Amino acid sequence: MASAFRPQQARIPPALAIPIPLLTKAIGNLFCFIYRFKIGLCQLAVTPDKERNIKHARKAIKEAAQKGAQLVVLPEIWNSPYSNDSFPVYAEDIDAGHDASPSTAMLAEVSGQLKITIVGGSIPERCGDKLYNTCCIFGTDGKLKAKHRKIHLFDIDIPGKLTFMESKTFTSGETPTIVDTDVGRIGIGICHDICFEELAMIYASRGAHLICYPGAFNMTSGPSHWELLQRSRAADNQLYVATCSPARDAGAGYIAWGHSTLVGPFGDVIATTEHDEDIIIAEIDYSILEQRRTRIPLAKQRRGDLYRLVDIRRLDAHCRL
Ligand SMILES: O=C(O)CCC(=O)C(=O)O
């Protein structure tokens, strides 16, 4: 989709056109992350066979890396069917080591082996007597960099259409998560977390370049809200937004909408897909963030004298703030 802001329409003096990208690249290098890279969004078919799901995800991650992706994102709940009956059965104790968590063991192994960053979708996590919907982020050294537990659980009741109560099994996470990686500063949300703009605003105020939302929207809210919310979070906050959904299985109890997408800081859809299995490979260029923020300086224009976002709790920050 074409961006609404075409370079030839810009009113920036020509003399500034070269220094801004150069300057921002230099700043990027200073903070030791890659400024321009490919992202891979693996829209995976998920089955009741956990072992198969893990093997299948591994294969997709390798394929994305072979196609040049330095950051790979997986879907929400990719190792288990999306159902309250399945979550306790498929849950893994992530903190108890690789034997107790074959799904994250695979992510650790493959991220280190391929030297890529992985935003590992989400899996049901068991911690004591609680279950969480948890995303693990792995660095290029294969180490777990951060863990995000879904903050806003998906409880919905639309009579005749969809009733789902995630809170029947999951406990909500208590901390927003922002992490410094080799591919920039990334804020993490899981699916319904995307509906809450305050979370995205906090990430933007803490310098996020990109927000990744593994998500499994459905046939009710998917058509009306999925793309709208991604574009809104990106345009409001002048950053990249990446989403990754499971592929649609029309026979499943919960039918995912699909349509994994990368949105740019202009609110423009850079790459997307339909509902079948797919691997999207697309380019991210952080110099565009500076361009956007310089041309429309929302941060400077914000009226802190009239309204203000209050950051009540400290972020679960795995970055240099
Ligand atoms: O917010 C929505 O409409 C969908 C959210 C969802 O499917 C989820 O959080 O799993």
Short mmCIF file of C-alpha atoms and ligand atoms in Angstrom, two decimals:
data_model
loop_
_atom_site.label_atom_id
_atom_site.label_comp_id
_atom_site.label_asym_id
_atom_site.label_seq_id
_atom_site.Cartn_x
_atom_site.Cartn_y
_atom_site.Cartn_z
CA MET A 1 0.00 0.00 0.00
CA ALA A 2 1.39 3.43 -0.89
CA SER A 3 2.42 5.71 1.93
CA ALA A 4 0.37 8.88 2.39
CA PHE A 5 3.60 10.83 2.70
CA ARG A 6 5.52 10.89 -0.55
CA PRO A 7 9.08 12.21 -0.44
CA GLN A 8 8.47 14.62 -3.32
CA GLN A 9 5.68 16.31 -1.34
CA ALA A 10 7.88 16.98 1.65
CA ARG A 11 8.60 20.58 2.50
CA ILE A 12 11.95 19.81 4.09
CA PRO A 13 14.75 21.99 2.67
CA PRO A 14 16.93 19.83 0.36
CA ALA A 15 19.96 20.54 2.54
CA LEU A 16 18.32 18.64 5.40
CA ALA A 17 17.29 15.67 3.30
CA ILE A 18 20.69 13.96 3.44
CA PRO A 19 21.90 14.79 6.95
CA ILE A 20 18.81 13.44 8.76
CA PRO A 21 19.16 9.81 7.63
CA LEU A 22 22.93 9.99 8.05
CA LEU A 23 22.63 11.43 11.51
CA THR A 24 20.00 8.94 12.60
CA LYS A 25 22.06 6.07 11.21
CA ALA A 26 25.05 7.31 13.15
CA ILE A 27 22.95 7.49 16.32
CA GLY A 28 21.65 3.99 15.61
CA ASN A 29 25.17 2.67 15.27
CA LEU A 30 26.09 4.34 18.51
CA PHE A 31 23.43 2.27 20.27
CA CYS A 32 24.69 -0.87 18.51
CA PHE A 33 21.63 -2.08 16.68
CA ILE A 34 20.96 -2.67 13.04
CA TYR A 35 19.13 0.22 11.46
CA ARG A 36 17.75 -1.48 8.39
CA PHE A 37 16.85 -5.16 8.37
CA LYS A 38 14.31 -7.75 7.32
CA ILE A 39 11.56 -9.01 9.59
CA GLY A 40 9.91 -12.41 9.14
CA LEU A 41 6.32 -12.99 10.31
CA CYS A 42 5.56 -16.72 10.45
CA GLN A 43 1.79 -17.24 10.18
CA LEU A 44 1.73 -20.89 11.26
CA ALA A 45 -0.91 -23.60 11.13
CA VAL A 46 -1.33 -24.86 14.69
CA THR A 47 -2.46 -28.44 15.43
CA PRO A 48 -3.22 -30.45 18.61
CA ASP A 49 0.18 -32.17 18.17
CA LYS A 50 2.63 -30.12 20.22
CA GLU A 51 5.74 -31.91 18.99
CA ARG A 52 4.70 -31.27 15.41
CA ASN A 53 3.97 -27.59 16.21
CA ILE A 54 7.48 -27.17 17.60
CA LYS A 55 9.13 -28.87 14.60
CA HIS A 56 6.98 -26.87 12.24
CA ALA A 57 7.82 -23.55 13.93
CA ARG A 58 11.53 -24.42 13.82
CA LYS A 59 11.30 -25.08 10.07
CA ALA A 60 9.46 -21.80 9.45
CA ILE A 61 11.98 -19.79 11.50
CA LYS A 62 14.83 -21.32 9.48
CA GLU A 63 13.08 -20.54 6.24
CA ALA A 64 12.51 -16.92 7.30
CA ALA A 65 16.19 -16.61 8.29
CA GLN A 66 17.30 -18.12 4.96
CA LYS A 67 15.24 -15.41 3.27
CA GLY A 68 17.20 -12.80 5.18
CA ALA A 69 15.06 -12.14 8.28
CA GLN A 70 17.10 -10.94 11.24
CA LEU A 71 14.01 -10.67 13.41
CA VAL A 72 11.41 -13.44 13.35
CA VAL A 73 7.99 -13.18 15.02
CA LEU A 74 5.70 -16.13 15.80
CA PRO A 75 1.93 -16.18 16.48
CA GLU A 76 0.05 -16.05 19.76
CA ILE A 77 -0.35 -19.60 21.23
CA TRP A 78 1.54 -21.44 18.51
CA ASN A 79 2.29 -24.68 20.39
CA SER A 80 -1.29 -25.43 21.50
CA PRO A 81 -4.87 -25.12 20.28
CA TYR A 82 -6.39 -21.84 21.45
CA SER A 83 -8.83 -23.17 24.05
CA ASN A 84 -9.26 -23.03 27.80
CA ASP A 85 -9.25 -26.84 27.89
CA SER A 86 -5.88 -27.00 26.12
CA PHE A 87 -3.95 -24.22 27.92
CA PRO A 88 -3.31 -26.20 31.17
CA VAL A 89 -2.39 -29.33 29.21
CA TYR A 90 0.11 -27.63 26.88
CA ALA A 91 1.54 -25.20 29.47
CA GLU A 92 5.30 -25.23 30.13
CA ASP A 93 7.34 -24.05 33.09
CA ILE A 94 9.64 -21.67 31.21
CA ASP A 95 11.79 -20.79 34.22
CA ALA A 96 12.46 -24.45 35.07
CA GLY A 97 14.88 -24.96 32.19
CA HIS A 98 14.86 -26.53 28.76
CA ASP A 99 13.60 -29.97 29.82
CA ALA A 100 10.45 -28.39 31.25
CA SER A 101 9.91 -26.15 28.23
CA PRO A 102 10.58 -27.80 24.87
CA SER A 103 8.97 -24.88 23.02
CA THR A 104 11.29 -22.22 24.41
CA ALA A 105 14.26 -24.64 24.27
CA MET A 106 13.73 -24.78 20.51
CA LEU A 107 13.57 -20.95 20.29
CA ALA A 108 16.79 -20.61 22.31
CA GLU A 109 18.59 -23.15 20.16
CA VAL A 110 17.51 -21.76 16.82
CA SER A 111 18.04 -18.07 17.67
CA GLY A 112 21.62 -18.82 18.80
CA GLN A 113 22.33 -21.11 15.87
CA LEU A 114 21.01 -18.67 13.24
CA LYS A 115 22.12 -15.54 15.14
CA ILE A 116 18.73 -13.90 14.83
CA THR A 117 16.36 -12.22 17.28
CA ILE A 118 13.10 -14.07 17.93
CA VAL A 119 9.89 -12.65 19.36
CA GLY A 120 8.55 -16.08 20.18
CA GLY A 121 4.81 -15.54 19.79
CA SER A 122 3.23 -16.88 22.95
CA ILE A 123 2.72 -20.17 24.73
CA PRO A 124 0.78 -21.10 27.85
CA GLU A 125 3.22 -20.72 30.77
CA ARG A 126 2.89 -22.52 34.09
CA CYS A 127 4.36 -20.75 37.11
CA GLY A 128 3.43 -22.34 40.44
CA ASP A 129 -0.33 -22.76 40.41
CA LYS A 130 -0.85 -19.98 37.86
CA LEU A 131 -1.01 -19.99 34.07
CA TYR A 132 0.00 -17.05 31.88
CA ASN A 133 -0.13 -16.31 28.15
CA THR A 134 3.58 -15.57 27.70
CA CYS A 135 5.87 -14.26 24.97
CA CYS A 136 9.62 -14.98 25.21
CA ILE A 137 12.15 -12.84 23.39
CA PHE A 138 15.48 -14.42 22.45
CA GLY A 139 18.64 -12.59 21.40
CA THR A 140 21.15 -13.53 18.72
CA ASP A 141 23.20 -15.35 21.39
CA GLY A 142 20.30 -17.73 22.06
CA LYS A 143 19.66 -16.23 25.51
CA LEU A 144 16.23 -15.31 26.85
CA LYS A 145 16.20 -11.50 26.90
CA ALA A 146 12.70 -10.87 28.24
CA LYS A 147 9.36 -12.46 28.98
CA HIS A 148 6.03 -10.67 28.50
CA ARG A 149 2.89 -12.02 30.14
CA LYS A 150 -0.31 -10.86 28.42
CA ILE A 151 -1.60 -7.95 30.46
CA HIS A 152 -5.14 -7.60 29.08
CA LEU A 153 -6.88 -10.96 29.03
CA PHE A 154 -9.40 -11.56 26.28
CA ASP A 155 -12.84 -11.89 27.82
CA ILE A 156 -15.54 -11.33 25.25
CA ASP A 157 -19.25 -12.08 25.15
CA ILE A 158 -21.06 -11.25 21.94
CA PRO A 159 -24.25 -13.35 22.08
CA GLY A 160 -24.73 -15.51 19.00
CA LYS A 161 -21.21 -14.74 17.76
CA LEU A 162 -18.36 -15.32 20.18
CA THR A 163 -17.92 -15.99 23.85
CA PHE A 164 -14.42 -16.57 25.17
CA MET A 165 -13.09 -16.06 28.69
CA GLU A 166 -9.31 -16.26 28.83
CA SER A 167 -9.49 -15.29 32.49
CA LYS A 168 -11.03 -18.73 33.22
CA THR A 169 -7.54 -20.19 32.95
CA PHE A 170 -4.96 -17.39 32.58
CA THR A 171 -3.79 -14.84 35.13
CA SER A 172 -2.90 -11.44 33.70
CA GLY A 173 0.65 -10.16 33.56
CA GLU A 174 1.55 -7.14 35.64
CA THR A 175 4.26 -5.40 33.65
CA PRO A 176 4.68 -3.81 30.24
CA THR A 177 7.81 -5.16 28.53
CA ILE A 178 10.33 -3.28 26.43
CA VAL A 179 13.58 -4.85 25.31
CA ASP A 180 16.78 -3.73 23.58
CA THR A 181 17.79 -6.14 20.83
CA ASP A 182 20.22 -6.21 17.90
CA VAL A 183 17.29 -5.00 15.79
CA GLY A 184 16.25 -2.06 17.92
CA ARG A 185 14.17 -1.32 20.97
CA ILE A 186 11.02 -3.44 20.90
CA GLY A 187 7.85 -3.11 22.97
CA ILE A 188 5.81 -6.29 23.39
CA GLY A 189 2.04 -6.83 23.60
CA ILE A 190 -0.05 -9.95 23.07
CA CYS A 191 -3.24 -9.76 21.00
CA HIS A 192 -5.90 -7.98 23.14
CA ASP A 193 -3.06 -5.79 24.53
CA ILE A 194 -3.22 -3.96 21.18
CA CYS A 195 -6.62 -2.49 22.12
CA PHE A 196 -5.04 -0.38 24.86
CA GLU A 197 -3.31 2.66 23.42
CA GLU A 198 -1.77 3.61 26.77
CA LEU A 199 0.53 0.60 26.58
CA ALA A 200 1.76 1.59 23.12
CA MET A 201 2.17 5.21 24.28
CA ILE A 202 4.34 4.12 27.19
CA TYR A 203 6.53 2.09 24.85
CA ALA A 204 6.83 5.05 22.46
CA SER A 205 7.71 7.40 25.32
CA ARG A 206 10.47 4.96 26.31
CA GLY A 207 11.96 5.07 22.82
CA ALA A 208 10.55 1.91 21.18
CA HIS A 209 11.18 1.65 17.43
CA LEU A 210 8.83 -1.24 16.94
CA ILE A 211 5.98 -2.90 18.83
CA CYS A 212 5.41 -6.61 18.20
CA TYR A 213 1.98 -8.05 18.91
CA PRO A 214 1.67 -11.80 18.44
CA GLY A 215 -2.12 -12.11 18.20
CA ALA A 216 -5.01 -14.36 17.28
CA PHE A 217 -7.93 -12.13 16.44
CA ASN A 218 -11.11 -13.92 15.40
CA MET A 219 -13.81 -13.85 12.74
CA THR A 220 -15.84 -11.29 14.73
CA SER A 221 -13.34 -8.59 15.71
CA GLY A 222 -10.76 -9.47 13.06
CA PRO A 223 -12.46 -7.96 10.00
CA SER A 224 -13.38 -4.70 11.74
CA HIS A 225 -10.55 -4.11 14.19
CA TRP A 226 -7.32 -6.00 13.46
CA GLU A 227 -5.84 -3.73 10.80
CA LEU A 228 -7.43 -0.59 12.22
CA LEU A 229 -5.82 -1.11 15.63
CA GLN A 230 -2.38 -1.84 14.16
CA ARG A 231 -2.47 1.24 11.97
CA SER A 232 -3.73 3.37 14.85
CA ARG A 233 -0.98 2.24 17.25
CA ALA A 234 1.64 2.87 14.56
CA ALA A 235 0.36 6.26 13.39
CA ASP A 236 -0.35 7.61 16.89
CA ASN A 237 3.09 6.66 18.10
CA GLN A 238 5.10 7.09 14.90
CA LEU A 239 6.71 3.67 15.07
CA TYR A 240 6.56 0.28 13.37
CA VAL A 241 3.97 -2.29 14.41
CA ALA A 242 4.29 -6.00 13.56
CA THR A 243 1.59 -8.58 14.19
CA CYS A 244 1.68 -12.34 13.77
CA SER A 245 -1.38 -14.61 13.85
CA PRO A 246 -1.88 -18.35 13.57
CA ALA A 247 -3.19 -19.45 10.17
CA ARG A 248 -6.94 -19.98 10.00
CA ASP A 249 -8.34 -23.44 10.74
CA ALA A 250 -12.03 -23.35 9.84
CA GLY A 251 -12.60 -26.54 11.89
CA ALA A 252 -11.10 -25.20 15.13
CA GLY A 253 -13.16 -24.22 18.17
CA TYR A 254 -11.66 -20.72 17.94
CA ILE A 255 -11.13 -19.57 14.36
CA ALA A 256 -8.23 -17.16 13.89
CA TRP A 257 -8.54 -14.24 11.50
CA GLY A 258 -4.96 -14.52 10.17
CA HIS A 259 -3.74 -11.46 8.23
CA SER A 260 -0.34 -11.02 9.93
CA THR A 261 0.94 -7.58 9.01
CA LEU A 262 3.77 -5.07 9.17
CA VAL A 263 2.70 -1.43 9.50
CA GLY A 264 5.06 1.53 9.12
CA PRO A 265 5.23 4.73 11.15
CA PHE A 266 2.96 6.52 8.67
CA GLY A 267 0.20 4.04 9.55
CA ASP A 268 0.81 2.42 6.17
CA VAL A 269 0.49 -1.33 5.59
CA ILE A 270 3.93 -2.38 4.33
CA ALA A 271 3.24 -6.10 4.01
CA THR A 272 0.35 -8.38 4.85
CA THR A 273 -1.20 -11.70 3.94
CA GLU A 274 -4.53 -13.52 3.87
CA HIS A 275 -5.49 -16.29 6.31
CA ASP A 276 -3.49 -19.31 5.09
CA GLU A 277 -0.05 -20.33 6.28
CA ASP A 278 2.57 -17.89 5.08
CA ILE A 279 5.91 -16.32 5.90
CA ILE A 280 5.99 -12.60 5.32
CA ILE A 281 9.42 -11.09 4.77
CA ALA A 282 9.53 -7.29 4.79
CA GLU A 283 12.04 -4.53 5.32
CA ILE A 284 12.18 -2.21 8.32
CA ASP A 285 14.16 1.03 8.06
CA TYR A 286 14.36 3.04 11.27
CA SER A 287 15.57 6.20 9.51
CA ILE A 288 11.93 6.62 8.44
CA LEU A 289 10.97 7.05 12.09
CA GLU A 290 13.12 10.15 12.34
CA GLN A 291 11.74 11.47 9.08
CA ARG A 292 8.19 11.04 10.29
CA ARG A 293 8.89 12.50 13.73
CA THR A 294 10.73 15.49 12.27
CA ARG A 295 8.04 16.33 9.76
CA ILE A 296 5.16 15.94 12.19
CA PRO A 297 6.69 16.47 15.65
CA LEU A 298 3.85 15.04 17.75
CA ALA A 299 6.11 14.67 20.79
CA LYS A 300 6.79 18.43 20.82
CA GLN A 301 3.19 19.34 20.00
CA ARG A 302 1.70 17.25 22.82
CA ARG A 303 -0.05 19.46 25.45
CA GLY A 304 1.43 18.19 28.70
CA ASP A 305 -0.13 21.21 30.40
CA LEU A 306 -3.62 19.87 29.58
CA TYR A 307 -3.23 16.08 29.75
CA ARG A 308 -0.49 13.62 30.57
CA LEU A 309 0.13 9.87 30.51
CA VAL A 310 1.08 8.72 33.99
CA ASP A 311 3.44 5.76 34.05
CA ILE A 312 2.20 4.16 37.27
CA ARG A 313 4.44 1.11 37.41
CA ARG A 314 7.97 0.68 36.23
CA LEU A 315 8.28 -1.16 32.98
CA ASP A 316 9.80 -4.59 32.88
CA ALA A 317 12.60 -2.88 31.05
CA HIS A 318 15.37 -4.95 29.52
CA CYS A 319 16.92 -1.93 27.91
CA ARG A 320 19.15 1.06 28.57
CA LEU A 321 16.62 3.73 29.52
O1 LIG B 1 -9.47 -7.82 21.05
C1 LIG B 1 -9.99 -8.59 20.23
O2 LIG B 1 -10.99 -8.27 19.59
C2 LIG B 1 -9.41 -9.94 20.00
C3 LIG B 1 -8.41 -10.30 21.01
C4 LIG B 1 -8.03 -11.72 21.00
O3 LIG B 1 -8.45 -12.47 20.16
C5 LIG B 1 -7.09 -12.21 22.02
O4 LIG B 1 -6.63 -11.43 22.85
O5 LIG B 1 -6.76 -13.41 21.98
#
